[in-house]
Amino acid sequence: MAYRAHCLICTGTGCVAGGSFNLRKTLEAEIAKRGLDREIQVITTGCQGFCAEGPIMIVQPDGVFYCRVEERDVPAIVEEHLLKGRPVKKLLYTPPTEKAPIPALKDIPFFAKQKLIVLRNRGLIDPDRIEDYIAVDGYTALGKALTQMTPEGIVLEIKRSGLRGRGGGGFPAGIKWETCRHAGQVRGVAPVVICNADEGDPGAFMDRSIIESDPHSVVEGMIIAARGIGASEGFVYIRHEYPLARQRLQLALDHAREFGLLGKNILGAGMDFDIEIREGAGAFVCGESTALMASLEGKLGEPRAKYIHTVEHGYQDRPSNLNNVETYANVPLIILRGADWFASMGTGDVKENPWNGSSGTKVFSLVGKINNTGLIEVPMGISLREIIFDIGGGIPKGRKFKAVQTGGPSGGCLPEEKLDMAVDFDSLTEAGSMMGSGGMIVMDEQTCMVDVARYFIAFLTEESCGKCTPCREGLKTMLDVLTRIGDGKGRMEDLGLLEEMGAVMQDCCLCALGTSAPNPVLSTLQYFRHEYEAHIRDKKCPGGVCKELITYGIDPAKCDGCHACVRACSTAAIMGEVKKVHTLDVHKCIKCGACIEVCRRDAITRT
Amino acid sequence: MKTIKLKINGIETEAPDRTPLLQAAERMGIRIPTLCHHPLLEPYGVCRICTVEVRIRNRVRMVTACNYPVTNGIEVFTDSERVRRNRRMILEWMLARCGHVPVLNRLAEEYGVTEPRFGRGDDDCILCGLCVKVCSEVVGANVLGFFDRGPNRTVSTAYDRTSDRCITCGACAQVCPTGAIRIKDDQEGIYQAMPMGPLTSINIDFMQAVPRKAVIDRDSCIHFKTGKCQVCVDVCEAKAIDHKQEDRVEEVEVGTILLTTGFQLQDPRVLKEYGYGKYKNIMTSLDFEVLNNAGGPTAGKILTADGKVPKSIGIVHCVGSRDQKYHEYCSRVCCMYALKFAHLIKEKIHGCEVYNFYIDMRCFGKGYEEFYNRLLREGVNFVRGKVAEINDAALDPSEEGKLIMRAEDTMIGVVRRIPVDMVVLCLAMEAKPEAKHLSHLFSCSTGKDGFFTEKHPKLAPVSTPADGIFIAGACQGPKDIPDTVAQAGAAASAALSLIQRGEVETEAVTATIQEEMCSGCQICVGVCPYTAITYDKGKNKSSINDALCKGCGTCVAACPAGAAYQKHFRDQQIFAEIDGILAI
Amino acid sequence: MSSTPDNFEPRIVAFLCNWCSYTGADLAGISRMNYPANVRAIRLMCSGSVKPFFIMSALHKGADGVLIGGCHIGDCHYQTGNHLTKKRIPITRELLGALGIDPRRVRLEWISAAEGQEFAEVIHEFVKELKALGPNPLAGGDHAH
């Protein structure tokens, strides 16, 4: 059937929460009602990445990008756009600093500067249909790998591409595969291929989107890896909190098996390999490789010393290759287009040594005080400034950029002077942060850096497995100190204490959760020491966040008496007549922030 | 095993490749502190206090010595400033949780941590995991585990409930470095019932045991409960331990048997009034012998359970002997060894008051009475009267912790109340409970007192009615060592003379069973006091052993079929006699 | 019942055990103790070998009284022989009673090897008793001895 147009509705979790499944039903019903069902097809696709603007719908072949689509918009879309060819203006995307909407997706800056390798199929295919994936050259790489390449050749290709682990460690995947393969041969034990889909960083959703939008890319990557390493068994360890992703992945595995791409004698090339999904149970620490493998074995999810590498002795004491979802998703295109193509993107020269640079692209989740919140993929080496201002659209409400936090709880905060640095593994580490799994949290002047450090330490204290002394006790004491500083009870020697504790934790903790835990504290101390000092010496919170140190107030210059804050306040701390300047009683104020949420004039002050 | 070279603190050394760094350092006498390490367990590496600096090809790495495998060419620094700084901080962190634990405070002193910046917490578990690991890796009971995570991590049993998988082996308490695990007495007094302390499941009975070999008690050995442990096998250099040994039944044909099965001391717990097992520092005479022995738990020092030197000791004679409730007989040896104890105590502890509570002083042997007189001169207090009760009811603070002995002093007609630090009970010598069974097996009867009955109390004290079976020693009745030795010699020579002779004289008037008339009813077997008649199951006939038959003729009278007859006393002969008598 | 002649001398058959009662009787003799000549001894090894049949046979053949002598309880040379005797004789006496023979004609005595005096006394007593009982009704004819 030749359709004249397609309506692609995003069904990533974000848009699903916005009602995109219902949107699809309504749209299909309306199209059918108008007798257009033979001409126009409605397809659900994976995450488009522009999550703050969801539910997203794209109409092809026009390439028109609609955002914040609701069910009640359906008649207008069908009537105006599908029948009469006139895009619905009010549903188009208008950048916050612009007046005019940008109808075409390719023109929207959020999308324009991205380079989609891993996310190449997002928004294009229905993730539930293997036929769609195959139609866009899916599994061709597998065919090439099985019929035209040797297993050693596969490993070498990945090595030469310079692909480095996308889960946070940045370890060259090719070297890992090579070591794993070698261990399997030397020990005579069958290796195993494991995909880490535990994605524990708060605010990170890259892996989830990849699996929800294009699960087959991961599956294909794993099969190719298994061929290179010599494994016949594979696992995907996915966190319990990703039911939709898990469902899509299971469906993909079932379809792959039906098509002879998993199981015995794959593609008739004599390769046996199958993948099993295993679920986590709510522990951040199980994203760590040894804890993950312990969990897979049914044991307590705790890390162990890595003096003996898991790539030689891992799951069930077998050579185990553990890579992140995004890492595997890169593999098919590398095989298909070649290592040189991949190495041509990014920084450094990785042809002789993958450690010499960062090749390819990286998926980031861009969140925080940013206009364009969502999922992006950019080539390695792009500057922070480009990401935040060009793609991200800058800081909302005209506020000033303060810092960007990269790498999740293991990463650090980078200040304004670092905006022009290239984003790649080594540069970020050198600056005191790290790439991590790709979380990027943007902060403006209304963020308190002490509070940010406290937030991450609180998260890690909760998630620490508690096995080793420095992590368990160190995080607790760090949290106590940071809380004290936030409450205005800090002492100047606390800063030295934090640095000392951080250094000991970096030296002595058993796993990377512990050794990287001090990063948020140490990087904020490095770049924002003055904020700590303000909390301690002046008992003030420059960001206006730490409750003990701020008082709320109403700026009479901005208040227009709309009374919204009075309605929002739960303690009746705000008084005033409608259309007259309101006042705030600091004794009743509990600093919950509800008034700030509703005030359209930005009249609530925090000092 | 490949040997590699490495440097520790500047000193070159060698070690097998991949040895844990801690071991390599220990071999050189370099001490690295550990808290969660135990030689019997897989290294856990969680306390992190053994973290040291390792330099490999210009790269510096901080690693835990307990589980880091050494490789060729590494340089290790176990006591650099960085290492010490890390250790101090770790100690401060640990003290914040467990501020009063001795082992932590000792280390803290060593590293100069006098004022921990995070205060001193009140917990006593440092979460080293040794108890969990010993319970799963060695013992195999898997009772303990870690629960919750992060700062809330604890060690406990499943659901915090008493586990029915716990075999109360005490291994967890043994390995705990802080004393956080304690063994609680579940039954009152059960621990005090072993005043010398609990024994290990593998044990050499006592220092002078012959043969001096260890024996494994199956009932308490962990290996028989869980299939694991076997630590003894690992540490035995001679590889002499074999858990698979089974009881063997061996059949040996012999002509003479000597029964020398000994005695047991009465169980003191039945005499509840003496409080054995209820109060500390009350012991039996054998307990006191162990305590006093140079090879015993205190190397021969007489000490109370708290390790203090007692200032007064009470010795009670006739516990369970000469007592209509327990044993009417006198146990013969107690008076003399009680006097011996008194003398030993006086010798070892100057100024110790010794009280002997007796009914009569039985000093029957050579030098015995003279010894008693000597003790009277040494100032031992003799109280003639039975001890009615021993308790701990202190009347004033000076009596706290003492044992109060109440006895009537019949000489002066006053009930005395004497507080002492320690009590020794001279318990009755009893026949062993197996004696009854043995007496049936060897057809020698036991008397009312439970001891084996000799053939004749004066003329055959080591023989039994059955020829060739002899008894000697305490199994025949309470006796001391000289008497036992004499009896043993007698029994041995009796046995030897039988063996020497090579032949046995049988009675002339033995009985015989006519096989064709025997119905296999076995009535005769039961009446023969000499077990001379055996029943053959296969033939269903009984037959008489000529060598054992004494010719009493009881079986003849008992046989319902008239199958048995006695030589020279056949029925016809008797009838002829009757006829003859009545003819006149 | 025929009247007892004045010159009736009862005949007693005594089954004596070799070790105690026979020796005791011997002792009585050696010590020149006087006792009536009515008793004739049959020596057996143990009182336990006395079959009830012997007792009945003796009575049947005309003995006026049967004495069974054994060791004191606990002193039997063969340990337990006299225990059986102790059980058997009362039963035998009852049986004889049922058969019409006065049970008092059968007597069981424990006499040790040292008790010559007691043996003599027993015989005196037994003879006296038997004289009072009269001759054995099973015996026919004269018993002039």
JSON list of C-alpha atoms in Angstrom, two decimals, chain A residues 282-284 300 302 305-308 461-474 476-477 481 497 500-501 503-505 507-511, chain B residues 18 44-48 51 61-65 67-69 82 85-87 89-90 92-94 96-97 117-118 126-127 146 148-153:
[
{"chain": "A", "resi": 282, "resn": "GLY", "atom": "CA", "xyz": [16.36, -0.90, 42.65]},
{"chain": "A", "resi": 283, "resn": "ALA", "atom": "CA", "xyz": [20.06, -0.58, 43.47]},
{"chain": "A", "resi": 284, "resn": "PHE", "atom": "CA", "xyz": [22.28, 2.02, 41.86]},
{"chain": "A", "resi": 300, "resn": "LEU", "atom": "CA", "xyz": [23.82, -9.90, 46.98]},
{"chain": "A", "resi": 302, "resn": "GLU", "atom": "CA", "xyz": [27.80, -5.91, 46.05]},
{"chain": "A", "resi": 305, "resn": "ALA", "atom": "CA", "xyz": [37.90, -6.02, 44.26]},
{"chain": "A", "resi": 306, "resn": "LYS", "atom": "CA", "xyz": [38.80, -5.67, 40.61]},
{"chain": "A", "resi": 307, "resn": "TYR", "atom": "CA", "xyz": [42.40, -6.78, 40.86]},
{"chain": "A", "resi": 308, "resn": "ILE", "atom": "CA", "xyz": [41.09, -9.79, 39.02]},
{"chain": "A", "resi": 461, "resn": "THR", "atom": "CA", "xyz": [24.73, 7.68, 50.74]},
{"chain": "A", "resi": 462, "resn": "GLU", "atom": "CA", "xyz": [21.36, 6.11, 50.06]},
{"chain": "A", "resi": 463, "resn": "GLU", "atom": "CA", "xyz": [22.73, 3.96, 47.25]},
{"chain": "A", "resi": 464, "resn": "SER", "atom": "CA", "xyz": [26.02, 2.91, 48.80]},
{"chain": "A", "resi": 465, "resn": "CYS", "atom": "CA", "xyz": [26.07, -0.81, 49.38]},
{"chain": "A", "resi": 466, "resn": "GLY", "atom": "CA", "xyz": [27.81, -0.17, 52.67]},
{"chain": "A", "resi": 467, "resn": "LYS", "atom": "CA", "xyz": [30.40, -2.87, 52.26]},
{"chain": "A", "resi": 468, "resn": "CYS", "atom": "CA", "xyz": [33.57, -0.83, 52.65]},
{"chain": "A", "resi": 469, "resn": "THR", "atom": "CA", "xyz": [34.30, 1.57, 55.47]},
{"chain": "A", "resi": 470, "resn": "PRO", "atom": "CA", "xyz": [35.40, 4.70, 53.56]},
{"chain": "A", "resi": 471, "resn": "CYS", "atom": "CA", "xyz": [32.31, 4.79, 51.35]},
{"chain": "A", "resi": 472, "resn": "ARG", "atom": "CA", "xyz": [29.80, 3.88, 54.01]},
{"chain": "A", "resi": 473, "resn": "GLU", "atom": "CA", "xyz": [31.16, 6.09, 56.77]},
{"chain": "A", "resi": 474, "resn": "GLY", "atom": "CA", "xyz": [32.77, 8.69, 54.53]},
{"chain": "A", "resi": 476, "resn": "LYS", "atom": "CA", "xyz": [27.66, 9.72, 55.87]},
{"chain": "A", "resi": 477, "resn": "THR", "atom": "CA", "xyz": [30.13, 12.15, 57.42]},
{"chain": "A", "resi": 481, "resn": "VAL", "atom": "CA", "xyz": [29.20, 18.26, 57.02]},
{"chain": "A", "resi": 497, "resn": "LEU", "atom": "CA", "xyz": [37.98, 18.26, 56.09]},
{"chain": "A", "resi": 500, "resn": "GLU", "atom": "CA", "xyz": [40.77, 15.39, 53.10]},
{"chain": "A", "resi": 501, "resn": "MET", "atom": "CA", "xyz": [37.88, 12.94, 53.25]},
{"chain": "A", "resi": 503, "resn": "ALA", "atom": "CA", "xyz": [41.16, 12.29, 48.98]},
{"chain": "A", "resi": 504, "resn": "VAL", "atom": "CA", "xyz": [40.97, 9.29, 51.31]},
{"chain": "A", "resi": 505, "resn": "MET", "atom": "CA", "xyz": [37.81, 8.04, 49.62]},
{"chain": "A", "resi": 507, "resn": "ASP", "atom": "CA", "xyz": [42.35, 6.26, 47.53]},
{"chain": "A", "resi": 508, "resn": "CYS", "atom": "CA", "xyz": [40.58, 3.65, 49.58]},
{"chain": "A", "resi": 509, "resn": "CYS", "atom": "CA", "xyz": [37.06, 2.92, 48.40]},
{"chain": "A", "resi": 510, "resn": "LEU", "atom": "CA", "xyz": [36.43, -0.53, 47.03]},
{"chain": "A", "resi": 511, "resn": "CYS", "atom": "CA", "xyz": [34.53, 0.39, 43.87]},
{"chain": "B", "resi": 18, "resn": "ARG", "atom": "CA", "xyz": [49.86, -13.62, 42.35]},
{"chain": "B", "resi": 44, "resn": "TYR", "atom": "CA", "xyz": [36.93, -9.71, 51.92]},
{"chain": "B", "resi": 45, "resn": "GLY", "atom": "CA", "xyz": [38.79, -6.43, 51.61]},
{"chain": "B", "resi": 46, "resn": "VAL", "atom": "CA", "xyz": [36.20, -4.17, 53.19]},
{"chain": "B", "resi": 47, "resn": "CYS", "atom": "CA", "xyz": [37.79, -2.45, 56.16]},
{"chain": "B", "resi": 48, "resn": "ARG", "atom": "CA", "xyz": [40.35, -0.92, 53.76]},
{"chain": "B", "resi": 51, "resn": "THR", "atom": "CA", "xyz": [45.47, -0.06, 51.90]},
{"chain": "B", "resi": 61, "resn": "ARG", "atom": "CA", "xyz": [47.95, 2.89, 42.79]},
{"chain": "B", "resi": 62, "resn": "MET", "atom": "CA", "xyz": [46.41, 2.49, 46.23]},
{"chain": "B", "resi": 63, "resn": "VAL", "atom": "CA", "xyz": [45.43, -1.12, 46.79]},
{"chain": "B", "resi": 64, "resn": "THR", "atom": "CA", "xyz": [44.30, -3.32, 49.68]},
{"chain": "B", "resi": 65, "resn": "ALA", "atom": "CA", "xyz": [47.15, -5.64, 50.65]},
{"chain": "B", "resi": 67, "resn": "ASN", "atom": "CA", "xyz": [43.70, -9.36, 48.24]},
{"chain": "B", "resi": 68, "resn": "TYR", "atom": "CA", "xyz": [46.06, -7.63, 45.83]},
{"chain": "B", "resi": 69, "resn": "PRO", "atom": "CA", "xyz": [47.96, -10.23, 43.75]},
{"chain": "B", "resi": 82, "resn": "ARG", "atom": "CA", "xyz": [49.78, 8.97, 52.31]},
{"chain": "B", "resi": 85, "resn": "ARG", "atom": "CA", "xyz": [46.86, 9.59, 56.41]},
{"chain": "B", "resi": 86, "resn": "ASN", "atom": "CA", "xyz": [44.38, 7.18, 54.88]},
{"chain": "B", "resi": 87, "resn": "ARG", "atom": "CA", "xyz": [44.60, 4.84, 57.87]},
{"chain": "B", "resi": 89, "resn": "MET", "atom": "CA", "xyz": [40.89, 8.79, 58.47]},
{"chain": "B", "resi": 90, "resn": "ILE", "atom": "CA", "xyz": [39.55, 5.25, 58.24]},
{"chain": "B", "resi": 92, "resn": "GLU", "atom": "CA", "xyz": [38.28, 8.11, 62.65]},
{"chain": "B", "resi": 93, "resn": "TRP", "atom": "CA", "xyz": [35.39, 6.90, 60.54]},
{"chain": "B", "resi": 94, "resn": "MET", "atom": "CA", "xyz": [35.27, 3.57, 62.31]},
{"chain": "B", "resi": 96, "resn": "ALA", "atom": "CA", "xyz": [32.44, 7.38, 64.68]},
{"chain": "B", "resi": 97, "resn": "ARG", "atom": "CA", "xyz": [30.47, 4.17, 64.53]},
{"chain": "B", "resi": 117, "resn": "ARG", "atom": "CA", "xyz": [36.73, 14.41, 64.70]},
{"chain": "B", "resi": 118, "resn": "PHE", "atom": "CA", "xyz": [33.43, 12.62, 64.29]},
{"chain": "B", "resi": 126, "resn": "ILE", "atom": "CA", "xyz": [32.56, -2.81, 62.59]},
{"chain": "B", "resi": 127, "resn": "LEU", "atom": "CA", "xyz": [30.84, -4.72, 59.77]},
{"chain": "B", "resi": 146, "resn": "PHE", "atom": "CA", "xyz": [24.21, -8.55, 55.79]},
{"chain": "B", "resi": 148, "resn": "ASP", "atom": "CA", "xyz": [20.06, -3.17, 54.43]},
{"chain": "B", "resi": 149, "resn": "ARG", "atom": "CA", "xyz": [22.62, -1.01, 52.69]},
{"chain": "B", "resi": 150, "resn": "GLY", "atom": "CA", "xyz": [24.77, 2.02, 53.13]},
{"chain": "B", "resi": 151, "resn": "PRO", "atom": "CA", "xyz": [25.09, 3.43, 56.62]},
{"chain": "B", "resi": 152, "resn": "ASN", "atom": "CA", "xyz": [22.19, 1.25, 57.73]},
{"chain": "B", "resi": 153, "resn": "ARG", "atom": "CA", "xyz": [24.02, -1.97, 56.93]}
]
